[in-house]
Amino acid sequence: MMKKIIIVAVFILGSLVSQAQEGQVWHTNIDEAISVSKKENKPLFLFFTGSDWCGWCIRLQKEVFKTPEFTAWAKDNVVLVELDFPRKNMQTDEIKKQNMELQQFFAVQGYPTVWFTKAGIDPSGKTSFEKLGSQGYMTGGPTVWITSASLITSKFVKYTKEEVKGAKSNKKSIEKAMKKTVKAAKKATVDAVK
């Protein structure tokens, strides 16, 4: 019984809005990440991964993402978003659905894949993405990877005042989504205790 409570508590903490990793903030909620992207005027860095089973994903994290060079580059240049497709680690249904929709939109067929993108709003009011480019694992460590990523992010055109204003008007829907995620996590805890 206590083991279940601990597992659920770890799940809740791991699935909430963002996670810190060695001085980095990795968002898991795309709506929050878009808001940060517009506020900081940086492109989104969408990391499609299989964190608990994909050998190349784990290798990319170890060789590039967990280095001081990458941490410094990411802090200045992108908003990090982890879109995970684990086999063992638990996720909320909302995160699973969000990740699957983004995987389909970006036509991701293998892991790891990183898409660099700019978020926008289409005429119908739905979130849209301007694809700047993508890449996966590359040999050569952080210098080679960051050089290639910098070529892609150089295509990013800063958000206009109108685009940033649109992000602020979406704040209520983001807060609503966050509350829904917390509520679902709390319900999962209660169900696990029963």
PDB file of C-alpha atoms in Angstrom:
ATOM      1  CA  MET A   1       0.000   0.000   0.000  1.00  0.00           C
ATOM      2  CA  MET A   2       2.736   2.469   0.981  1.00  0.00           C
ATOM      3  CA  LYS A   3       4.680   1.437  -2.117  1.00  0.00           C
ATOM      4  CA  LYS A   4       1.709   2.416  -4.320  1.00  0.00           C
ATOM      5  CA  ILE A   5       1.457   5.812  -2.628  1.00  0.00           C
ATOM      6  CA  ILE A   6       5.162   6.484  -3.202  1.00  0.00           C
ATOM      7  CA  ILE A   7       4.926   5.425  -6.853  1.00  0.00           C
ATOM      8  CA  VAL A   8       1.903   7.657  -7.433  1.00  0.00           C
ATOM      9  CA  ALA A   9       3.609  10.591  -5.671  1.00  0.00           C
ATOM     10  CA  VAL A  10       6.663  10.201  -7.916  1.00  0.00           C
ATOM     11  CA  PHE A  11       4.366  10.033 -10.939  1.00  0.00           C
ATOM     12  CA  ILE A  12       2.577  13.241  -9.929  1.00  0.00           C
ATOM     13  CA  LEU A  13       5.773  15.157  -9.383  1.00  0.00           C
ATOM     14  CA  GLY A  14       7.248  13.899 -12.651  1.00  0.00           C
ATOM     15  CA  SER A  15       4.211  14.679 -14.772  1.00  0.00           C
ATOM     16  CA  LEU A  16       3.458  18.201 -13.611  1.00  0.00           C
ATOM     17  CA  VAL A  17       4.050  21.170 -15.846  1.00  0.00           C
ATOM     18  CA  SER A  18       7.847  21.176 -16.066  1.00  0.00           C
ATOM     19  CA  GLN A  19      10.842  19.352 -14.762  1.00  0.00           C
ATOM     20  CA  ALA A  20      14.280  20.607 -13.810  1.00  0.00           C
ATOM     21  CA  GLN A  21      17.327  18.756 -15.096  1.00  0.00           C
ATOM     22  CA  GLU A  22      20.769  19.984 -14.162  1.00  0.00           C
ATOM     23  CA  GLY A  23      19.949  23.683 -14.409  1.00  0.00           C
ATOM     24  CA  GLN A  24      17.537  23.182 -17.301  1.00  0.00           C
ATOM     25  CA  VAL A  25      13.765  23.529 -17.320  1.00  0.00           C
ATOM     26  CA  TRP A  26      12.059  20.919 -19.467  1.00  0.00           C
ATOM     27  CA  HIS A  27       8.374  21.643 -19.987  1.00  0.00           C
ATOM     28  CA  THR A  28       5.952  18.792 -20.562  1.00  0.00           C
ATOM     29  CA  ASN A  29       2.842  20.934 -21.123  1.00  0.00           C
ATOM     30  CA  ILE A  30       2.945  22.460 -24.610  1.00  0.00           C
ATOM     31  CA  ASP A  31       0.571  25.315 -23.755  1.00  0.00           C
ATOM     32  CA  GLU A  32       2.790  26.505 -20.929  1.00  0.00           C
ATOM     33  CA  ALA A  33       5.873  26.134 -23.123  1.00  0.00           C
ATOM     34  CA  ILE A  34       4.258  28.246 -25.852  1.00  0.00           C
ATOM     35  CA  SER A  35       3.498  30.971 -23.332  1.00  0.00           C
ATOM     36  CA  VAL A  36       7.146  30.953 -22.159  1.00  0.00           C
ATOM     37  CA  SER A  37       8.346  30.903 -25.768  1.00  0.00           C
ATOM     38  CA  LYS A  38       6.400  34.054 -26.568  1.00  0.00           C
ATOM     39  CA  LYS A  39       7.339  35.772 -23.314  1.00  0.00           C
ATOM     40  CA  GLU A  40      11.065  35.066 -23.800  1.00  0.00           C
ATOM     41  CA  ASN A  41      10.902  35.412 -27.605  1.00  0.00           C
ATOM     42  CA  LYS A  42      12.611  32.071 -28.260  1.00  0.00           C
ATOM     43  CA  PRO A  43      11.736  29.100 -30.470  1.00  0.00           C
ATOM     44  CA  LEU A  44      10.373  25.877 -29.021  1.00  0.00           C
ATOM     45  CA  PHE A  45      12.733  22.896 -28.793  1.00  0.00           C
ATOM     46  CA  LEU A  46      10.478  19.825 -29.044  1.00  0.00           C
ATOM     47  CA  PHE A  47      12.347  16.698 -27.921  1.00  0.00           C
ATOM     48  CA  PHE A  48      10.470  13.541 -28.972  1.00  0.00           C
ATOM     49  CA  THR A  49      11.918  10.706 -26.906  1.00  0.00           C
ATOM     50  CA  GLY A  50      11.396   7.275 -25.429  1.00  0.00           C
ATOM     51  CA  SER A  51      13.113   8.071 -22.149  1.00  0.00           C
ATOM     52  CA  ASP A  52      13.015   4.617 -20.601  1.00  0.00           C
ATOM     53  CA  TRP A  53      13.667   2.403 -23.613  1.00  0.00           C
ATOM     54  CA  CYS A  54      15.299   4.322 -26.519  1.00  0.00           C
ATOM     55  CA  GLY A  55      19.061   3.810 -26.445  1.00  0.00           C
ATOM     56  CA  TRP A  56      19.811   6.649 -28.879  1.00  0.00           C
ATOM     57  CA  CYS A  57      17.623   9.041 -26.837  1.00  0.00           C
ATOM     58  CA  ILE A  58      19.483   8.168 -23.657  1.00  0.00           C
ATOM     59  CA  ARG A  59      22.793   8.564 -25.482  1.00  0.00           C
ATOM     60  CA  LEU A  60      21.795  11.997 -26.864  1.00  0.00           C
ATOM     61  CA  GLN A  61      20.825  13.140 -23.380  1.00  0.00           C
ATOM     62  CA  LYS A  62      24.098  11.883 -21.884  1.00  0.00           C
ATOM     63  CA  GLU A  63      26.414  13.130 -24.650  1.00  0.00           C
ATOM     64  CA  VAL A  64      24.718  16.464 -25.410  1.00  0.00           C
ATOM     65  CA  PHE A  65      21.741  17.574 -23.303  1.00  0.00           C
ATOM     66  CA  LYS A  66      23.376  16.950 -19.924  1.00  0.00           C
ATOM     67  CA  THR A  67      26.518  18.939 -20.734  1.00  0.00           C
ATOM     68  CA  PRO A  68      27.341  22.456 -19.501  1.00  0.00           C
ATOM     69  CA  GLU A  69      27.735  23.623 -23.128  1.00  0.00           C
ATOM     70  CA  PHE A  70      24.210  22.571 -24.041  1.00  0.00           C
ATOM     71  CA  THR A  71      22.731  23.945 -20.814  1.00  0.00           C
ATOM     72  CA  ALA A  72      24.256  27.378 -21.509  1.00  0.00           C
ATOM     73  CA  TRP A  73      23.177  27.322 -25.175  1.00  0.00           C
ATOM     74  CA  ALA A  74      19.620  26.196 -24.381  1.00  0.00           C
ATOM     75  CA  LYS A  75      19.162  28.839 -21.684  1.00  0.00           C
ATOM     76  CA  ASP A  76      19.954  31.596 -24.175  1.00  0.00           C
ATOM     77  CA  ASN A  77      18.333  30.192 -27.318  1.00  0.00           C
ATOM     78  CA  VAL A  78      15.312  27.896 -26.841  1.00  0.00           C
ATOM     79  CA  VAL A  79      12.417  26.780 -24.642  1.00  0.00           C
ATOM     80  CA  LEU A  80      12.907  23.086 -23.880  1.00  0.00           C
ATOM     81  CA  VAL A  81       9.928  20.731 -24.227  1.00  0.00           C
ATOM     82  CA  GLU A  82      10.126  16.990 -23.565  1.00  0.00           C
ATOM     83  CA  LEU A  83       7.507  14.931 -25.421  1.00  0.00           C
ATOM     84  CA  ASP A  84       8.065  11.488 -23.973  1.00  0.00           C
ATOM     85  CA  PHE A  85       6.726   8.126 -25.144  1.00  0.00           C
ATOM     86  CA  PRO A  86       7.791   5.849 -22.279  1.00  0.00           C
ATOM     87  CA  ARG A  87       7.015   2.173 -21.975  1.00  0.00           C
ATOM     88  CA  LYS A  88       7.311   1.920 -18.185  1.00  0.00           C
ATOM     89  CA  ASN A  89       7.060   5.430 -16.740  1.00  0.00           C
ATOM     90  CA  MET A  90       3.520   6.628 -16.049  1.00  0.00           C
ATOM     91  CA  GLN A  91       1.957   9.727 -17.638  1.00  0.00           C
ATOM     92  CA  THR A  92      -1.425  11.415 -17.373  1.00  0.00           C
ATOM     93  CA  ASP A  93      -3.903  10.762 -20.169  1.00  0.00           C
ATOM     94  CA  GLU A  94      -3.714  14.474 -21.086  1.00  0.00           C
ATOM     95  CA  ILE A  95       0.071  14.327 -21.584  1.00  0.00           C
ATOM     96  CA  LYS A  96      -0.202  11.081 -23.594  1.00  0.00           C
ATOM     97  CA  LYS A  97      -2.853  12.648 -25.847  1.00  0.00           C
ATOM     98  CA  GLN A  98      -0.885  15.885 -26.270  1.00  0.00           C
ATOM     99  CA  ASN A  99       2.332  14.023 -27.124  1.00  0.00           C
ATOM    100  CA  MET A 100       0.578  11.748 -29.619  1.00  0.00           C
ATOM    101  CA  GLU A 101      -1.066  14.707 -31.388  1.00  0.00           C
ATOM    102  CA  LEU A 102       2.266  16.528 -31.652  1.00  0.00           C
ATOM    103  CA  GLN A 103       4.005  13.367 -32.862  1.00  0.00           C
ATOM    104  CA  GLN A 104       1.415  13.055 -35.634  1.00  0.00           C
ATOM    105  CA  PHE A 105       1.557  16.759 -36.534  1.00  0.00           C
ATOM    106  CA  PHE A 106       5.355  16.713 -36.858  1.00  0.00           C
ATOM    107  CA  ALA A 107       5.297  13.252 -38.535  1.00  0.00           C
ATOM    108  CA  VAL A 108       7.875  11.876 -36.100  1.00  0.00           C
ATOM    109  CA  GLN A 109       8.742   8.325 -37.115  1.00  0.00           C
ATOM    110  CA  GLY A 110      11.832   7.669 -35.012  1.00  0.00           C
ATOM    111  CA  TYR A 111      13.465   8.640 -31.767  1.00  0.00           C
ATOM    112  CA  PRO A 112      15.195  10.808 -30.817  1.00  0.00           C
ATOM    113  CA  THR A 113      13.820  13.635 -32.934  1.00  0.00           C
ATOM    114  CA  VAL A 114      14.089  17.306 -32.066  1.00  0.00           C
ATOM    115  CA  TRP A 115      11.872  19.818 -33.859  1.00  0.00           C
ATOM    116  CA  PHE A 116      12.575  23.537 -33.630  1.00  0.00           C
ATOM    117  CA  THR A 117       9.402  25.536 -34.123  1.00  0.00           C
ATOM    118  CA  LYS A 118       7.597  28.811 -33.625  1.00  0.00           C
ATOM    119  CA  ALA A 119       4.068  28.669 -32.223  1.00  0.00           C
ATOM    120  CA  GLY A 120       1.230  30.743 -33.581  1.00  0.00           C
ATOM    121  CA  ILE A 121      -2.532  30.932 -33.789  1.00  0.00           C
ATOM    122  CA  ASP A 122      -4.308  30.011 -37.019  1.00  0.00           C
ATOM    123  CA  PRO A 123      -7.388  31.922 -38.271  1.00  0.00           C
ATOM    124  CA  SER A 124      -9.725  29.507 -36.451  1.00  0.00           C
ATOM    125  CA  GLY A 125      -8.020  30.299 -33.126  1.00  0.00           C
ATOM    126  CA  LYS A 126      -6.163  26.992 -32.827  1.00  0.00           C
ATOM    127  CA  THR A 127      -2.465  26.652 -32.064  1.00  0.00           C
ATOM    128  CA  SER A 128      -0.301  26.290 -35.147  1.00  0.00           C
ATOM    129  CA  PHE A 129       3.423  25.689 -35.611  1.00  0.00           C
ATOM    130  CA  GLU A 130       5.943  27.098 -38.046  1.00  0.00           C
ATOM    131  CA  LYS A 131       8.490  24.332 -38.599  1.00  0.00           C
ATOM    132  CA  LEU A 132      12.044  25.676 -38.566  1.00  0.00           C
ATOM    133  CA  GLY A 133      13.793  22.312 -38.887  1.00  0.00           C
ATOM    134  CA  SER A 134      14.620  19.084 -37.107  1.00  0.00           C
ATOM    135  CA  GLN A 135      17.501  16.836 -36.187  1.00  0.00           C
ATOM    136  CA  GLY A 136      18.227  13.713 -34.181  1.00  0.00           C
ATOM    137  CA  TYR A 137      21.290  12.086 -32.707  1.00  0.00           C
ATOM    138  CA  MET A 138      24.607  13.235 -34.180  1.00  0.00           C
ATOM    139  CA  THR A 139      28.090  12.018 -33.399  1.00  0.00           C
ATOM    140  CA  GLY A 140      30.624  14.596 -32.262  1.00  0.00           C
ATOM    141  CA  GLY A 141      29.220  15.678 -28.926  1.00  0.00           C
ATOM    142  CA  PRO A 142      27.729  19.020 -27.891  1.00  0.00           C
ATOM    143  CA  THR A 143      29.768  21.257 -30.216  1.00  0.00           C
ATOM    144  CA  VAL A 144      28.637  19.516 -33.407  1.00  0.00           C
ATOM    145  CA  TRP A 145      25.033  19.194 -32.200  1.00  0.00           C
ATOM    146  CA  ILE A 146      24.759  22.812 -31.040  1.00  0.00           C
ATOM    147  CA  THR A 147      26.322  24.123 -34.272  1.00  0.00           C
ATOM    148  CA  SER A 148      23.709  22.293 -36.316  1.00  0.00           C
ATOM    149  CA  ALA A 149      20.893  23.382 -33.994  1.00  0.00           C
ATOM    150  CA  SER A 150      22.052  27.003 -34.183  1.00  0.00           C
ATOM    151  CA  LEU A 151      21.740  26.937 -37.973  1.00  0.00           C
ATOM    152  CA  ILE A 152      18.127  25.863 -37.584  1.00  0.00           C
ATOM    153  CA  THR A 153      17.245  28.328 -34.805  1.00  0.00           C
ATOM    154  CA  SER A 154      18.740  31.180 -36.846  1.00  0.00           C
ATOM    155  CA  LYS A 155      15.565  30.906 -38.995  1.00  0.00           C
ATOM    156  CA  PHE A 156      13.437  31.955 -36.006  1.00  0.00           C
ATOM    157  CA  VAL A 157      11.695  35.303 -36.514  1.00  0.00           C
ATOM    158  CA  LYS A 158      10.951  37.048 -33.219  1.00  0.00           C
ATOM    159  CA  TYR A 159       7.331  37.192 -32.087  1.00  0.00           C
ATOM    160  CA  THR A 160       5.502  40.414 -32.870  1.00  0.00           C
ATOM    161  CA  LYS A 161       3.734  42.422 -30.162  1.00  0.00           C
ATOM    162  CA  GLU A 162       0.410  41.088 -31.474  1.00  0.00           C
ATOM    163  CA  GLU A 163       1.615  37.464 -31.218  1.00  0.00           C
ATOM    164  CA  VAL A 164       2.817  38.031 -27.652  1.00  0.00           C
ATOM    165  CA  LYS A 165      -0.487  39.722 -26.774  1.00  0.00           C
ATOM    166  CA  GLY A 166      -2.296  36.632 -28.066  1.00  0.00           C
ATOM    167  CA  ALA A 167      -0.238  34.506 -25.668  1.00  0.00           C
ATOM    168  CA  LYS A 168      -1.360  36.634 -22.733  1.00  0.00           C
ATOM    169  CA  SER A 169      -5.021  36.219 -23.714  1.00  0.00           C
ATOM    170  CA  ASN A 170      -4.523  32.442 -23.660  1.00  0.00           C
ATOM    171  CA  LYS A 171      -3.300  32.567 -20.046  1.00  0.00           C
ATOM    172  CA  LYS A 172      -6.707  31.567 -18.649  1.00  0.00           C
ATOM    173  CA  SER A 173      -6.908  28.469 -20.848  1.00  0.00           C
ATOM    174  CA  ILE A 174      -3.376  27.487 -19.795  1.00  0.00           C
ATOM    175  CA  GLU A 175      -4.260  27.913 -16.117  1.00  0.00           C
ATOM    176  CA  LYS A 176      -7.378  25.806 -16.681  1.00  0.00           C
ATOM    177  CA  ALA A 177      -5.292  23.054 -18.305  1.00  0.00           C
ATOM    178  CA  MET A 178      -2.819  23.128 -15.419  1.00  0.00           C
ATOM    179  CA  LYS A 179      -5.634  22.812 -12.861  1.00  0.00           C
ATOM    180  CA  LYS A 180      -7.085  19.899 -14.837  1.00  0.00           C
ATOM    181  CA  THR A 181      -3.680  18.125 -14.826  1.00  0.00           C
ATOM    182  CA  VAL A 182      -3.295  18.582 -11.068  1.00  0.00           C
ATOM    183  CA  LYS A 183      -6.863  17.395 -10.477  1.00  0.00           C
ATOM    184  CA  ALA A 184      -6.267  14.259 -12.573  1.00  0.00           C
ATOM    185  CA  ALA A 185      -3.046  13.538 -10.687  1.00  0.00           C
ATOM    186  CA  LYS A 186      -4.812  13.929  -7.336  1.00  0.00           C
ATOM    187  CA  LYS A 187      -7.590  11.586  -8.499  1.00  0.00           C
ATOM    188  CA  ALA A 188      -4.969   9.019  -9.557  1.00  0.00           C
ATOM    189  CA  THR A 189      -3.463   9.226  -6.066  1.00  0.00           C
ATOM    190  CA  VAL A 190      -6.840   8.681  -4.404  1.00  0.00           C
ATOM    191  CA  ASP A 191      -7.638   5.771  -6.741  1.00  0.00           C
ATOM    192  CA  ALA A 192      -4.257   4.170  -6.039  1.00  0.00           C
ATOM    193  CA  VAL A 193      -4.790   4.405  -2.285  1.00  0.00           C
ATOM    194  CA  LYS A 194      -8.167   2.653  -2.586  1.00  0.00           C
TER     195      LYS A 194
END
